[in-house]
CSV table of C-alpha atoms and ligand atoms in Angstrom, one decimal:
chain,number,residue,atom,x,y,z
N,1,UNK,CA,-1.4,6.8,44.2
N,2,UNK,CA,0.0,10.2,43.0
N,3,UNK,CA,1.9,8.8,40.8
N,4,UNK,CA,4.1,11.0,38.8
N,5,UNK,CA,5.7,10.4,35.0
N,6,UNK,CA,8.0,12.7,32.8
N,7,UNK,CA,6.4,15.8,31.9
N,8,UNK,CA,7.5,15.6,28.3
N,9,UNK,CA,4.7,13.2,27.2
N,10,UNK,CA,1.6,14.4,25.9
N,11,UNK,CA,-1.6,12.3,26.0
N,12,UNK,CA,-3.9,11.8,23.3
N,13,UNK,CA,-6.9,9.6,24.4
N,14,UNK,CA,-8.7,7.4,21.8
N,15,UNK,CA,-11.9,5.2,22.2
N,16,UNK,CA,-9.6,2.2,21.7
N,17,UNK,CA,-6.1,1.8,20.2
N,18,UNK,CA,-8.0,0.1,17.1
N,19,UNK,CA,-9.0,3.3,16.2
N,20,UNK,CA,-4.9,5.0,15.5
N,21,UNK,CA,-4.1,4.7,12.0
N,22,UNK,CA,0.0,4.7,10.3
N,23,UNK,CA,-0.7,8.6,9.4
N,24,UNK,CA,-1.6,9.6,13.2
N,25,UNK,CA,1.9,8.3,14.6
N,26,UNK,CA,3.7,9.7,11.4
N,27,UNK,CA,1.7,13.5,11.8
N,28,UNK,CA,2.8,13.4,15.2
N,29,UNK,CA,6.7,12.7,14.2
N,30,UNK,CA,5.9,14.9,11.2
N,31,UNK,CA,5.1,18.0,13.9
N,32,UNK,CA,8.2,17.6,16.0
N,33,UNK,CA,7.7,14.6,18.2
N,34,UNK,CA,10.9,13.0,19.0
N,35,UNK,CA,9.1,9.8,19.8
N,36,UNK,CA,5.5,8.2,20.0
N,37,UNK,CA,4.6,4.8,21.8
N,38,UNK,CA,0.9,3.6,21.7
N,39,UNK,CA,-0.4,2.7,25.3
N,40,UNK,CA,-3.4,0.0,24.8
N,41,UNK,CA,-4.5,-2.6,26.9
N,42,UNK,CA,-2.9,-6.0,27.6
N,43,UNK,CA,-3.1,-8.4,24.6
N,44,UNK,CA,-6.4,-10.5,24.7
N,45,UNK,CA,-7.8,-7.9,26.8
N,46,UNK,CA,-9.6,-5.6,24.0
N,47,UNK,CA,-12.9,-5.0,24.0
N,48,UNK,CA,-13.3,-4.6,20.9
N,49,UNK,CA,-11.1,-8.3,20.3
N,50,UNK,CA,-8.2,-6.9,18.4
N,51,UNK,CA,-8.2,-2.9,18.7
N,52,UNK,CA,-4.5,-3.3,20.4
N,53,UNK,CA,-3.2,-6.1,18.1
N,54,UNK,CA,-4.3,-3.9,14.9
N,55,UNK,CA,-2.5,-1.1,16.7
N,56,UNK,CA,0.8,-3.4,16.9
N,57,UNK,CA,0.4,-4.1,13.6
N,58,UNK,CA,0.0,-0.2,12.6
N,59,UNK,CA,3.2,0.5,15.3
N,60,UNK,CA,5.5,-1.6,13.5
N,61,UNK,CA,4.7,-0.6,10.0
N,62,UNK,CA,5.2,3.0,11.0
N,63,UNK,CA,8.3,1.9,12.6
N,64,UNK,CA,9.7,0.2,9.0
N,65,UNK,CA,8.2,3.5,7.4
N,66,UNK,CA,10.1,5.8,9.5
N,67,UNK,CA,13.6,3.1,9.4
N,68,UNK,CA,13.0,4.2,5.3
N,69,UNK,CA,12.9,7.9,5.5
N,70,UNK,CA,15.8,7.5,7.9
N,71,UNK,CA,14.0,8.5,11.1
N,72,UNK,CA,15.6,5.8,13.8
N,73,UNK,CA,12.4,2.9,14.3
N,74,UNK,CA,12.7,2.6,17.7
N,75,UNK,CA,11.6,5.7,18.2
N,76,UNK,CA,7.9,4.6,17.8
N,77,UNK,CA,7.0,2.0,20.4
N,78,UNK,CA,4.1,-0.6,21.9
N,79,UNK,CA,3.2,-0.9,24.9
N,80,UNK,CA,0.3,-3.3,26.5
N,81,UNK,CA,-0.8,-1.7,30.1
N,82,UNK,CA,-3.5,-3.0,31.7
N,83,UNK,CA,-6.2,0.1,32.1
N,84,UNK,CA,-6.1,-0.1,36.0
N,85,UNK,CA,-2.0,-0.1,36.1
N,86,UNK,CA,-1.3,3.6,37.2
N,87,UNK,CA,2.4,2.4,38.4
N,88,UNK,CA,3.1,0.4,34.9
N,89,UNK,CA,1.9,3.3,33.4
N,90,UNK,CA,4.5,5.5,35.1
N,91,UNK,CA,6.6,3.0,34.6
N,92,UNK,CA,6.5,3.1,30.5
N,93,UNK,CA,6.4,7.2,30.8
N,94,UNK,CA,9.7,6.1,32.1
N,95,UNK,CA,11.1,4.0,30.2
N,96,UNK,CA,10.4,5.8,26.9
N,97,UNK,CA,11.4,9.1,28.0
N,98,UNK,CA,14.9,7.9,28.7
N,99,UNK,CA,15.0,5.9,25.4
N,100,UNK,CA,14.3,8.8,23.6
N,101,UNK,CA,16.6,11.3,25.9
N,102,UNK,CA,19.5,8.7,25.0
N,103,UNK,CA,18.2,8.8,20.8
N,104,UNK,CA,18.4,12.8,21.4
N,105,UNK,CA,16.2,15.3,18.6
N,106,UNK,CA,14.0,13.6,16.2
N,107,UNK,CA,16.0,14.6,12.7
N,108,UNK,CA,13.2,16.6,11.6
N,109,UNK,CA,13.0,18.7,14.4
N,110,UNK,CA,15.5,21.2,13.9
N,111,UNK,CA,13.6,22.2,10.7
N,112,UNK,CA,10.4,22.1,12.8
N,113,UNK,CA,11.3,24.4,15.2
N,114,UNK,CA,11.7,27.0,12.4
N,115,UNK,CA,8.2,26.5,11.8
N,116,UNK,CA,7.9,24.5,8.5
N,117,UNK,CA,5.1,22.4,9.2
N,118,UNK,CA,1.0,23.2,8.8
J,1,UNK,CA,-8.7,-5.5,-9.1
J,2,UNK,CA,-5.7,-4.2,-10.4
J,3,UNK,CA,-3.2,-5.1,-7.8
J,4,UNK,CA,0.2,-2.6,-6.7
J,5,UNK,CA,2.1,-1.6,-3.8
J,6,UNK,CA,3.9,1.2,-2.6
J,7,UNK,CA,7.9,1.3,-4.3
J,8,UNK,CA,10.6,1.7,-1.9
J,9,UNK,CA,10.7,4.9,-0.2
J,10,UNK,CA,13.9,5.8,-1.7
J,11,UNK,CA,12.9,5.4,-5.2
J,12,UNK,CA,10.2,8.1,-5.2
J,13,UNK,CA,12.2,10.3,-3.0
J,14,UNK,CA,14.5,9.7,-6.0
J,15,UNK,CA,11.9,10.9,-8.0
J,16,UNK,CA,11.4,14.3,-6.4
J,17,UNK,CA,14.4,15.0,-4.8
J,18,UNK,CA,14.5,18.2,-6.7
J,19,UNK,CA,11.3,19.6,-6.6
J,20,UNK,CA,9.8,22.4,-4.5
J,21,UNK,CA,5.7,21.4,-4.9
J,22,UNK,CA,4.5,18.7,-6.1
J,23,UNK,CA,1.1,17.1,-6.4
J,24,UNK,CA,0.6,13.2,-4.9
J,25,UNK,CA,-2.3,11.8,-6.9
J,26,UNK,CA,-4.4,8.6,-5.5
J,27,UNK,CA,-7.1,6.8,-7.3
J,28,UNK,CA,-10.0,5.8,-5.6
J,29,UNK,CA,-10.5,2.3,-7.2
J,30,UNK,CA,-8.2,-0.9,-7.4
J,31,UNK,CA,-5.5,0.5,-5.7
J,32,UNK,CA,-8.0,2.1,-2.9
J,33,UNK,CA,-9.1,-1.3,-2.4
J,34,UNK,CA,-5.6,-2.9,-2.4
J,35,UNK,CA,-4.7,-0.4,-0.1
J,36,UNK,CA,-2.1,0.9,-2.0
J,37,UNK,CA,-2.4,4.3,-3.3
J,38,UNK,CA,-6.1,5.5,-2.1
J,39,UNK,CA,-6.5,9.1,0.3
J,40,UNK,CA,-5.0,7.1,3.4
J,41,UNK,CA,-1.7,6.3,1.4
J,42,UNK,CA,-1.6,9.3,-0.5
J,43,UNK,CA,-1.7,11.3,3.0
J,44,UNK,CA,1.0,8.6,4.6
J,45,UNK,CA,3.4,9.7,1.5
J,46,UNK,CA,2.8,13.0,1.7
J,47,UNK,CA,3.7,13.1,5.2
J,48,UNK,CA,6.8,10.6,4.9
J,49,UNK,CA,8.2,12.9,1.8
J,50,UNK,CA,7.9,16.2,3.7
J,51,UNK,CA,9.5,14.7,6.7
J,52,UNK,CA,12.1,13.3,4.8
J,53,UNK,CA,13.1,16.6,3.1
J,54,UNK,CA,12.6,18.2,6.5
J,55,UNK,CA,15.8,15.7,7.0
J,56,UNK,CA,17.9,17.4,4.7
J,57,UNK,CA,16.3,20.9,6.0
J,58,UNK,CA,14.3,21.4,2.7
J,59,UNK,CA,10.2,22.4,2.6
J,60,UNK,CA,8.8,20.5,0.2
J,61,UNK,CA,5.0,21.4,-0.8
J,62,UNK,CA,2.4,18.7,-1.3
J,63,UNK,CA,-1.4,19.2,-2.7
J,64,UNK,CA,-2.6,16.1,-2.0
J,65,UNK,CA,-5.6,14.8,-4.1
J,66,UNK,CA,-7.0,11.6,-5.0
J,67,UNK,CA,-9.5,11.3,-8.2
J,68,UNK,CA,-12.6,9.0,-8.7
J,69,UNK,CA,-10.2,6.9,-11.6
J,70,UNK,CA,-7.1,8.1,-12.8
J,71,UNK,CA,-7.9,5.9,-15.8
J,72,UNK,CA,-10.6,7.8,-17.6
J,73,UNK,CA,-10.2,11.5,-18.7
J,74,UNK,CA,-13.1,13.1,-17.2
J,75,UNK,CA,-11.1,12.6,-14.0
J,76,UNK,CA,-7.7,12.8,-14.9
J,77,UNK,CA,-8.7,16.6,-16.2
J,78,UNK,CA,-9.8,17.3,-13.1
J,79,UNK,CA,-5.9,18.2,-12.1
J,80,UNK,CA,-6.0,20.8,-15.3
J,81,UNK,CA,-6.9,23.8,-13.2
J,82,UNK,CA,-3.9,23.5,-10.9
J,83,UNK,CA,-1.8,21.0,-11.9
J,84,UNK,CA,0.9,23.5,-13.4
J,85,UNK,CA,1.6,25.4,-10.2
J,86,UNK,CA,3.5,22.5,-9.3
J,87,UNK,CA,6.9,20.7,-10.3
J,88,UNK,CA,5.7,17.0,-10.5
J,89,UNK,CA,2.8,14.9,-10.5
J,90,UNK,CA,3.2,11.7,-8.3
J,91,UNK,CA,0.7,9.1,-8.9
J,92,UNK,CA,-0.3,6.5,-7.0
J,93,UNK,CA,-2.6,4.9,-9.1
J,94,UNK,CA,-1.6,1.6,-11.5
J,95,UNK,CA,0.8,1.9,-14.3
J,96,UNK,CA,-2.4,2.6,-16.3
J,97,UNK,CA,-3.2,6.2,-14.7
J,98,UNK,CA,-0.1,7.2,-14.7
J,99,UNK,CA,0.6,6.9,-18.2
J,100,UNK,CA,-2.9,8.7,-18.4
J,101,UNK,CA,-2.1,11.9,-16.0
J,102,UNK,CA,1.8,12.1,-18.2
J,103,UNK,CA,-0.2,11.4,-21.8
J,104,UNK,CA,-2.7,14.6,-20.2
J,105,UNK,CA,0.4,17.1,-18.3
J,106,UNK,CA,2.9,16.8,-21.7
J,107,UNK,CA,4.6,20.0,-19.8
J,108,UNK,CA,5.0,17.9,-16.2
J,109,UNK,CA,7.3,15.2,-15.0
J,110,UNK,CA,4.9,12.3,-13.5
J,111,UNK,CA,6.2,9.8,-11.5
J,112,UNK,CA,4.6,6.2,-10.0
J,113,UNK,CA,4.8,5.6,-6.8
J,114,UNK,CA,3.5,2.1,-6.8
J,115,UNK,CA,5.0,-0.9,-8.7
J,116,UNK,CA,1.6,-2.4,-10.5
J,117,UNK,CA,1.7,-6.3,-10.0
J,118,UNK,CA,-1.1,-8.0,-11.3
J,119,UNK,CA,-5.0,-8.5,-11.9
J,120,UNK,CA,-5.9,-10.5,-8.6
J,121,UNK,CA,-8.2,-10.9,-5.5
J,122,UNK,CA,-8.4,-10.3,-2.5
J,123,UNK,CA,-8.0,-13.5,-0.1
J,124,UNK,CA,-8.7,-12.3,3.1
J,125,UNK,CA,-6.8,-9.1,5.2
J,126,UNK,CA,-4.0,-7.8,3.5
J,127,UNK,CA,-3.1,-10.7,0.9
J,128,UNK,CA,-3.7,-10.4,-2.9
J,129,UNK,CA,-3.5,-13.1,-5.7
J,130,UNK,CA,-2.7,-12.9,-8.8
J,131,UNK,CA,-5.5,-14.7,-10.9
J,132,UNK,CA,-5.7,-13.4,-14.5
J,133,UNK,CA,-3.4,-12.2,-17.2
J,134,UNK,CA,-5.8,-10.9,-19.7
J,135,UNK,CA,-5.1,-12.9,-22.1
J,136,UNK,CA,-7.5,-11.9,-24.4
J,137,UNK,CA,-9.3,-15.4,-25.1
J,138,UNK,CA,-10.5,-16.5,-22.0
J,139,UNK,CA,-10.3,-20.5,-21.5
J,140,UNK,CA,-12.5,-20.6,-18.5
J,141,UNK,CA,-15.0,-21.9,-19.9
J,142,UNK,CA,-12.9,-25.1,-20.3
J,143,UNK,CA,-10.7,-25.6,-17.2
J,144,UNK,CA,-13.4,-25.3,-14.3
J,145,UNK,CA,-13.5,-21.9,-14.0
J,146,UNK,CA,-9.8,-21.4,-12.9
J,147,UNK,CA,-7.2,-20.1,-14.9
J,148,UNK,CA,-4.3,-22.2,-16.3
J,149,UNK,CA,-2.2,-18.9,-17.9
J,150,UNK,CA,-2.0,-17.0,-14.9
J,151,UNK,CA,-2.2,-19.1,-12.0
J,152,UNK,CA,0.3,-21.8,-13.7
J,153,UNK,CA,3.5,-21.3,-13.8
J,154,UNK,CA,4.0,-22.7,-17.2
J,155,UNK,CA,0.9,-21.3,-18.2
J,156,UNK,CA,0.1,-25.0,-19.2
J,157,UNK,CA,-2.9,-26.1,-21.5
J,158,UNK,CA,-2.8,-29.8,-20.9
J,159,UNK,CA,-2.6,-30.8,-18.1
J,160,UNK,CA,-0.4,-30.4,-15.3
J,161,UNK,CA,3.5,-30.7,-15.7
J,162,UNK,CA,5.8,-33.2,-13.6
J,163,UNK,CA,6.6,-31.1,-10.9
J,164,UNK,CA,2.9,-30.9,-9.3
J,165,UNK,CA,3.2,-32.4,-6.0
J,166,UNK,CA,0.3,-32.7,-3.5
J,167,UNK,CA,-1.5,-30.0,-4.6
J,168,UNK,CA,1.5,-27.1,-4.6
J,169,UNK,CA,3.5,-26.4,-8.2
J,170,UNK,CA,7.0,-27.3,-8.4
J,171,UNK,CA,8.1,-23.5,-7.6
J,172,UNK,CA,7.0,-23.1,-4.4
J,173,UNK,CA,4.8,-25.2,-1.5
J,174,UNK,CA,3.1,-22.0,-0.9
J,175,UNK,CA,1.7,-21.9,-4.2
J,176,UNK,CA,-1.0,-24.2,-5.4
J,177,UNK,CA,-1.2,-25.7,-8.4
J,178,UNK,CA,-3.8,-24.5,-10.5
J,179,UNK,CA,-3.9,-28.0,-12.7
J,180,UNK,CA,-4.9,-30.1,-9.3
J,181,UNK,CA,-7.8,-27.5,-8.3
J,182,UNK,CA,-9.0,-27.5,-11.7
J,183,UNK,CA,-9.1,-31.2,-11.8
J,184,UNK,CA,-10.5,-31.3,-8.3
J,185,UNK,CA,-13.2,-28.9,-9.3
J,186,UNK,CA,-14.2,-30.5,-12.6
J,187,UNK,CA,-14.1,-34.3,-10.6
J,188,UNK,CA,-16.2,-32.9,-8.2
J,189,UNK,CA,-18.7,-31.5,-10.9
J,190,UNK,CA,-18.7,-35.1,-12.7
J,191,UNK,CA,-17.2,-33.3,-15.4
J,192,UNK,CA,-13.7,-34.4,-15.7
J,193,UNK,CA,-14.4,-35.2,-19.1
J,194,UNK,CA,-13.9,-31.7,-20.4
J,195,UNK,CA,-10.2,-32.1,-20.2
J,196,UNK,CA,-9.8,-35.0,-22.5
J,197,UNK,CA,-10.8,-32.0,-25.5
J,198,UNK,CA,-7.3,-31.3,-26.4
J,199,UNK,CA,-6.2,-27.6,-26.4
J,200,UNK,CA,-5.0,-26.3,-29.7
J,201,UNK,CA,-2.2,-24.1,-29.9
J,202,UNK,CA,-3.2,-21.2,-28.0
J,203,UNK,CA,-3.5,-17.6,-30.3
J,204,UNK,CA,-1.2,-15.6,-28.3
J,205,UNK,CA,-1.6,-12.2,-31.0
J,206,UNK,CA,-4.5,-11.2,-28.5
J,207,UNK,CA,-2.6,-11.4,-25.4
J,208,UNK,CA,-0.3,-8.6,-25.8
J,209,UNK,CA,2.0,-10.6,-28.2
J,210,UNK,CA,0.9,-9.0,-31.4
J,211,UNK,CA,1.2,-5.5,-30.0
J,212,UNK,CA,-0.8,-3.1,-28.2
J,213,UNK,CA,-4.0,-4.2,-27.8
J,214,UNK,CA,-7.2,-1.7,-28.1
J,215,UNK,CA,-11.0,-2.6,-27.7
J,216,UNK,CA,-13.5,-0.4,-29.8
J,217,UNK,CA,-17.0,-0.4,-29.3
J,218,UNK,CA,-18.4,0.8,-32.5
J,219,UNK,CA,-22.1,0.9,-30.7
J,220,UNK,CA,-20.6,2.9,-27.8
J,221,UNK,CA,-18.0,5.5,-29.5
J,222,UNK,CA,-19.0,9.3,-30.1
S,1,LIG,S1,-7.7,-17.4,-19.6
S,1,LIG,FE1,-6.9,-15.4,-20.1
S,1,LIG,S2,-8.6,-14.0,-19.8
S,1,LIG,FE2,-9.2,-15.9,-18.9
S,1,LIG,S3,-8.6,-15.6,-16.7
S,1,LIG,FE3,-6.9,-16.6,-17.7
S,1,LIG,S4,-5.5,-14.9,-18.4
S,1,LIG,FE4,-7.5,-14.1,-17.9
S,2,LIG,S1,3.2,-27.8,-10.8
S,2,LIG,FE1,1.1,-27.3,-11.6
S,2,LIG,S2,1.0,-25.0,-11.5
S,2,LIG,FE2,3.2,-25.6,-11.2
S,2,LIG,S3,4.0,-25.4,-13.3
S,2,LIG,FE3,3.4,-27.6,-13.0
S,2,LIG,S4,1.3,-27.7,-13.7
S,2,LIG,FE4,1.8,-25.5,-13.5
């Protein structure tokens, strides 16, 4: 298909999006990610039953955690993508790039970049 | 289980806007189990404090560390070899271990992140009930096994009140009244009977009304 997305998204791959826990997504915004969105597969299409509803679940109480600290919610995001949908996939890359090119820097970056976390 | 959750962000950043290091303390018991202030949520803190002071372009330090019980001293000593290289102490056990870390630290500020709610149970994922009040003179034994004082909200002896109305209490439909399960049960034991023993007037001096309460075991103490 040769597909291409934005080159600012980095991939991490888990077993199943069951497995991502609240202090994964808030790490990665904690490091300097200006946004994270969970890819798992299309509701009532886990294979392990409710991996990707958990995840939801997990997504949206990260995204209340972060609306406290006064980190901007929509920065964190779920998405359902069906395994074998390279052009949705592209699609989402997309989509969430430009959301978060529109948000701008994460407001913990600029500390970040001086090399504050560990 | 002793039953808490998490206060509002702001309140604890509240706490330790100020501070430089401090130490989060979890406790690995009730509030583990309640998901509340175990290693998971004492690591989600940590994180959300640090990036909130990263906000305001400020480090803040955090040792995070989460003891066996913060509720009996062997633990709670545990922090003594370190605990004064920091500014605070943040616990995230119950009300009880935190009053046990600031009764230990006299020379450190300790602060709760969780608000404790109640003694409850778990009923199913995520939802906790509130089921006893520790009254200190347990009626079970005379109302089926289910507890009019905490799970009433008149803490009733007799009987249910007016306001019980299929099944729920008159505060809320999503509440049950305790008086209709306890009749239920006790009908469906053939024992219905036990409820025609009037209650006398309850001794409240053992349920917290008559002062701090204390257990000795004279059998057990060193
Ligand atoms: S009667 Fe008292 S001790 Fe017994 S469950 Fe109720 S509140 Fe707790
Ligand atoms: S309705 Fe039932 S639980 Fe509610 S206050 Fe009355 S007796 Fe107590």
């Amino acid at each position: 298909m040769r597909l291409t997305y934005p080159d600012s998204i980095r991939i991490i791959r888990l077993p199943c999006t069951g497995k991502i826990d609240v202090i994964h997504m808030m790490e990665a915004f904690r490091k300097g990610a200006d946004g994270v969105y969970v890819a798992g597969c299309l509701e009532g299409e886990c294979h392990y039953l409710a991996g990707n509803l958990r995840a939801k679940k997990k997504v949206e109480y990260t995204r209340k955690l972060l609306d406290e600290i006064g980190i901007e919610g929509e920065r964190i995001e779920m998405y359902g993508i069906a395994a074998s949908d390279g052009p949705r996939f592209a699609e989402v890359a997309k989509e969430m790039h430009e959301k978060i090119m529109d948000l701008g820097p994460s407001p913990v970056k600029r500390v970040v970049r001086k090399g504050v976390p560990s | 289980m002793i039953v808490g959750e998490r206060k509002p962000f702001d309140e604890i950043v509240g706490f330790v806007r100020d501070c430089k290091k401090i130490l989060i303390a979890g406790c690995n018991e009730c509030v583990t189990v309640c998901c509340a202030g175990g290693k998971k949520e004492v690591g989600i803190l940590s994180s959300a404090l640090k990036m909130a002071f990263s906000k305001e372009g400020k480090d803040l330090e955090v040792k995070e560390v989460t003891l066996e019980r913060q509720c009996d001293p062997e633990y709670v000593q545990q922090l003594s070899e370190y605990y004064d290289q920091y500014d605070a102490i943040v616990s995230m056990a119950c009300g009880v271990g935190v009053q046990e870390l600031a009764m230990s630290y006299q020379d450190k500020l300790v602060f709760p992140a969780l608000n404790t709610n109640f003694m409850g149970a778990s009923q199913g994922q995520g939802v906790w009930e509130e089921r006893c009040q520790g009254c200190g003179a347990c009626v079970l034994g005379r109302t089926g096994g289910l507890c009019p004082i905490a799970r009433c909200a008149k803490s009733l002896l007799n009987g249910p009140c007016g306001g019980s109305m299929n099944g729920k209490c008159e505060i809320s439909k999503d509440v049950d009244c305790v008086w209709q399960l306890i009749i239920d049960r006790l009908t469906g034991l053939n024992q219905l009977q036990m409820l025609e023993d009037i209650f006398p007037v309850k001794d409240w001096s053992c349920a917290g009304h008559g002062g701090p309460r204390k257990v000795v075991r004279e059998d057990l103490k060193s």
